[in-house]
Amino acid sequence: MVKTWKKVLLCGAVLALLGFLWIWSQDPFGVSLEKMEADARQSQQVPEGWACASDAGEETAGLLFYPRDGGTDDFAFSVYARNSGFSFGYFFRAGGRLGTIADTAAVYEEDGERVYLSMNTAGICRAVTGGGETIPIEPGAPFILVREEAVEFYNENGEIVPCYNM
C-alpha cells in the first residue's frame, strides 16, 4: 500500500512539474528582450531574411522588420509594453503593417514612453527632443526610437516631418 502511494505521489509530482514547465514556456509573465525579436517574427509571420530595427525603454519596446534589399513597400512592426503588477517581461500591444509608418512616422504611447516608428521614406535625418537633445538618424534608413519625451523629426531640408498617433 505504501509503495502504491509513493508511485502516485511521484507521478503527481512529475505531472505537476511538466505542467509548470509548459505554462512557463508560454511566457505568462512576459517576453524578455532577448526573445522579443523571435516572438515578433513568429506572431507577425516575418520572413527570415528581413532586417530588424529595434529599440527599448523601461516600459515599452518596438521592432520594425523590412526587406534587406531596401524596399519600403513591405514591412511589419510590433510594439511591446510591460504590464503593471507581476510581470518579468514585455507583452505584445500592437503590430501589423500601418501605411503611416511607410509615408512619414508614427508614434505609439503607453505609460509615459513613446515608440516612434518609420520606414523613413520622408528622409528624416534627425530627431529633436523637447529638452533640445538632437538625435541623428540615417536619412532613408528605417528606424525605431523609444523616448519618454515628445520628439520632432526633421528632413535634410530642415523641414518638420509630421508624426501621427497610432
Coordinates of C-alpha atoms in Angstrom, one line a residue:
M1 CA 0.0 0.0 0.0
V2 CA 2.9 2.4 0.9
K3 CA 4.6 1.6 -2.4
T4 CA 1.4 2.4 -4.3
W5 CA 1.1 5.8 -2.6
K6 CA 4.8 6.6 -3.4
K7 CA 4.2 5.8 -7.1
V8 CA 1.0 8.0 -7.1
L9 CA 2.9 10.9 -5.4
L10 CA 5.9 10.6 -7.8
C11 CA 3.6 10.5 -10.8
G12 CA 1.7 13.5 -9.5
A13 CA 4.9 15.5 -8.8
V14 CA 6.2 14.7 -12.4
L15 CA 2.9 15.8 -13.9
A16 CA 2.9 19.0 -11.8
L17 CA 6.5 19.7 -12.9
L18 CA 5.6 19.1 -16.6
G19 CA 2.5 21.3 -16.3
F20 CA 4.6 24.1 -14.6
L21 CA 7.2 23.9 -17.4
W22 CA 4.6 24.0 -20.1
I23 CA 2.9 27.1 -18.5
W24 CA 6.3 28.8 -18.1
S25 CA 7.2 28.1 -21.8
Q26 CA 4.1 30.1 -22.8
D27 CA 5.6 33.3 -21.3
P28 CA 2.8 34.1 -18.9
F29 CA 5.0 36.7 -17.2
G30 CA 6.1 38.4 -20.5
V31 CA 8.7 38.1 -23.2
S32 CA 12.2 39.0 -22.4
L33 CA 14.1 41.5 -24.6
E34 CA 16.3 38.5 -25.7
K35 CA 13.3 36.6 -27.0
M36 CA 11.3 39.5 -28.3
E37 CA 12.5 39.5 -31.9
A38 CA 11.8 35.8 -32.3
D39 CA 8.4 36.2 -30.8
A40 CA 7.6 39.1 -33.1
R41 CA 8.9 37.3 -36.2
Q42 CA 6.6 34.4 -35.4
S43 CA 3.5 36.4 -34.5
Q44 CA 3.8 38.8 -37.4
Q45 CA 4.9 36.0 -39.8
V46 CA 8.0 37.9 -40.8
P47 CA 10.2 36.3 -43.5
E48 CA 13.5 35.0 -42.1
G49 CA 15.8 37.2 -44.3
W50 CA 14.3 40.5 -43.3
A51 CA 16.3 43.1 -41.3
C52 CA 15.1 44.4 -37.9
A53 CA 15.4 47.8 -36.4
S54 CA 14.6 47.9 -32.6
D55 CA 14.7 49.9 -29.5
A56 CA 13.5 49.5 -25.9
G57 CA 12.9 51.6 -22.9
E58 CA 11.9 50.8 -19.3
E59 CA 8.2 50.3 -20.2
T60 CA 8.0 49.8 -24.0
A61 CA 9.9 48.3 -26.9
G62 CA 9.4 48.4 -30.6
L63 CA 10.6 46.3 -33.6
L64 CA 10.4 47.2 -37.3
F65 CA 11.0 44.5 -39.9
Y66 CA 11.8 45.2 -43.5
P67 CA 13.4 43.5 -46.6
R68 CA 17.2 43.8 -46.6
D69 CA 17.1 44.9 -50.3
G70 CA 16.0 48.4 -49.3
G71 CA 12.4 48.1 -50.4
T72 CA 10.0 50.2 -48.3
D73 CA 6.7 48.9 -49.6
D74 CA 6.6 45.8 -47.4
F75 CA 7.3 45.8 -43.7
A76 CA 5.9 44.7 -40.3
F77 CA 6.1 46.3 -36.9
S78 CA 5.5 45.1 -33.3
V79 CA 5.2 47.1 -30.1
Y80 CA 5.5 45.6 -26.7
A81 CA 4.9 47.0 -23.2
R82 CA 5.3 45.9 -19.6
N83 CA 2.1 45.1 -17.7
S84 CA 1.6 46.8 -14.3
G85 CA 1.9 44.4 -11.5
F86 CA 3.6 41.0 -11.5
S87 CA 5.5 40.6 -14.8
F88 CA 9.1 40.0 -15.8
G89 CA 8.9 40.9 -19.4
Y90 CA 7.1 42.7 -22.2
F91 CA 3.7 41.9 -23.7
F92 CA 2.5 42.4 -27.3
R93 CA 0.4 45.6 -27.7
A94 CA 0.3 46.4 -31.4
G95 CA 1.6 45.2 -34.7
G96 CA 1.0 44.8 -38.4
R97 CA 1.5 47.0 -41.4
L98 CA 0.5 50.6 -41.0
G99 CA 0.7 52.9 -44.0
T100 CA 1.7 55.9 -41.9
I101 CA 4.9 54.2 -41.0
A102 CA 5.8 53.9 -44.7
D103 CA 5.0 57.5 -45.5
T104 CA 6.2 59.5 -42.5
A105 CA 6.4 58.5 -38.9
A106 CA 4.0 57.1 -36.3
V107 CA 4.1 57.1 -32.5
Y108 CA 2.6 54.6 -30.0
E109 CA 2.4 55.9 -26.4
E110 CA 1.9 53.9 -23.2
D111 CA 2.9 54.6 -19.6
G112 CA 4.8 57.7 -20.3
E113 CA 7.0 56.3 -23.1
R114 CA 6.7 56.8 -26.8
V115 CA 7.7 54.3 -29.5
Y116 CA 8.4 56.2 -32.8
L117 CA 8.5 54.0 -36.0
S118 CA 9.2 55.0 -39.5
M119 CA 10.4 53.3 -42.8
N120 CA 11.8 56.8 -43.4
T121 CA 10.8 57.4 -46.9
A122 CA 10.4 61.1 -45.9
G123 CA 14.2 61.3 -45.5
I124 CA 14.2 62.0 -41.7
C125 CA 17.8 62.9 -40.7
R126 CA 17.4 64.0 -37.1
A127 CA 15.1 64.0 -34.1
V128 CA 15.0 66.8 -31.6
T129 CA 13.6 66.1 -28.1
G130 CA 11.5 68.6 -26.1
G131 CA 14.7 69.1 -24.0
G132 CA 16.7 70.2 -27.0
E133 CA 18.7 67.0 -27.5
T134 CA 19.4 66.2 -31.2
I135 CA 19.4 62.6 -32.2
P136 CA 21.0 61.9 -35.6
I137 CA 19.1 59.5 -37.9
E138 CA 20.4 58.0 -41.1
P139 CA 18.4 59.5 -43.9
G140 CA 16.2 56.9 -45.7
A141 CA 17.0 54.2 -43.2
P142 CA 14.1 52.6 -41.3
F143 CA 14.2 53.4 -37.5
I144 CA 12.6 52.8 -34.1
L145 CA 13.1 55.3 -31.3
V146 CA 11.8 54.9 -27.8
R147 CA 11.8 58.1 -25.6
E148 CA 9.9 59.5 -22.7
E149 CA 9.7 63.0 -24.1
A150 CA 8.0 64.2 -27.3
V151 CA 10.2 64.3 -30.4
E152 CA 10.1 66.4 -33.6
F153 CA 11.5 64.9 -36.8
Y154 CA 13.3 66.9 -39.5
N155 CA 14.3 66.0 -43.0
E156 CA 17.5 67.1 -44.8
N157 CA 16.0 70.4 -45.8
G158 CA 15.3 71.3 -42.2
E159 CA 11.5 70.8 -42.6
I160 CA 9.4 69.2 -39.9
V161 CA 8.2 65.8 -40.8
P162 CA 4.7 65.0 -39.3
C163 CA 4.3 62.2 -36.8
Y164 CA 0.9 60.6 -36.4
N165 CA -0.5 58.7 -33.4
M166 CA -1.3 55.1 -33.8

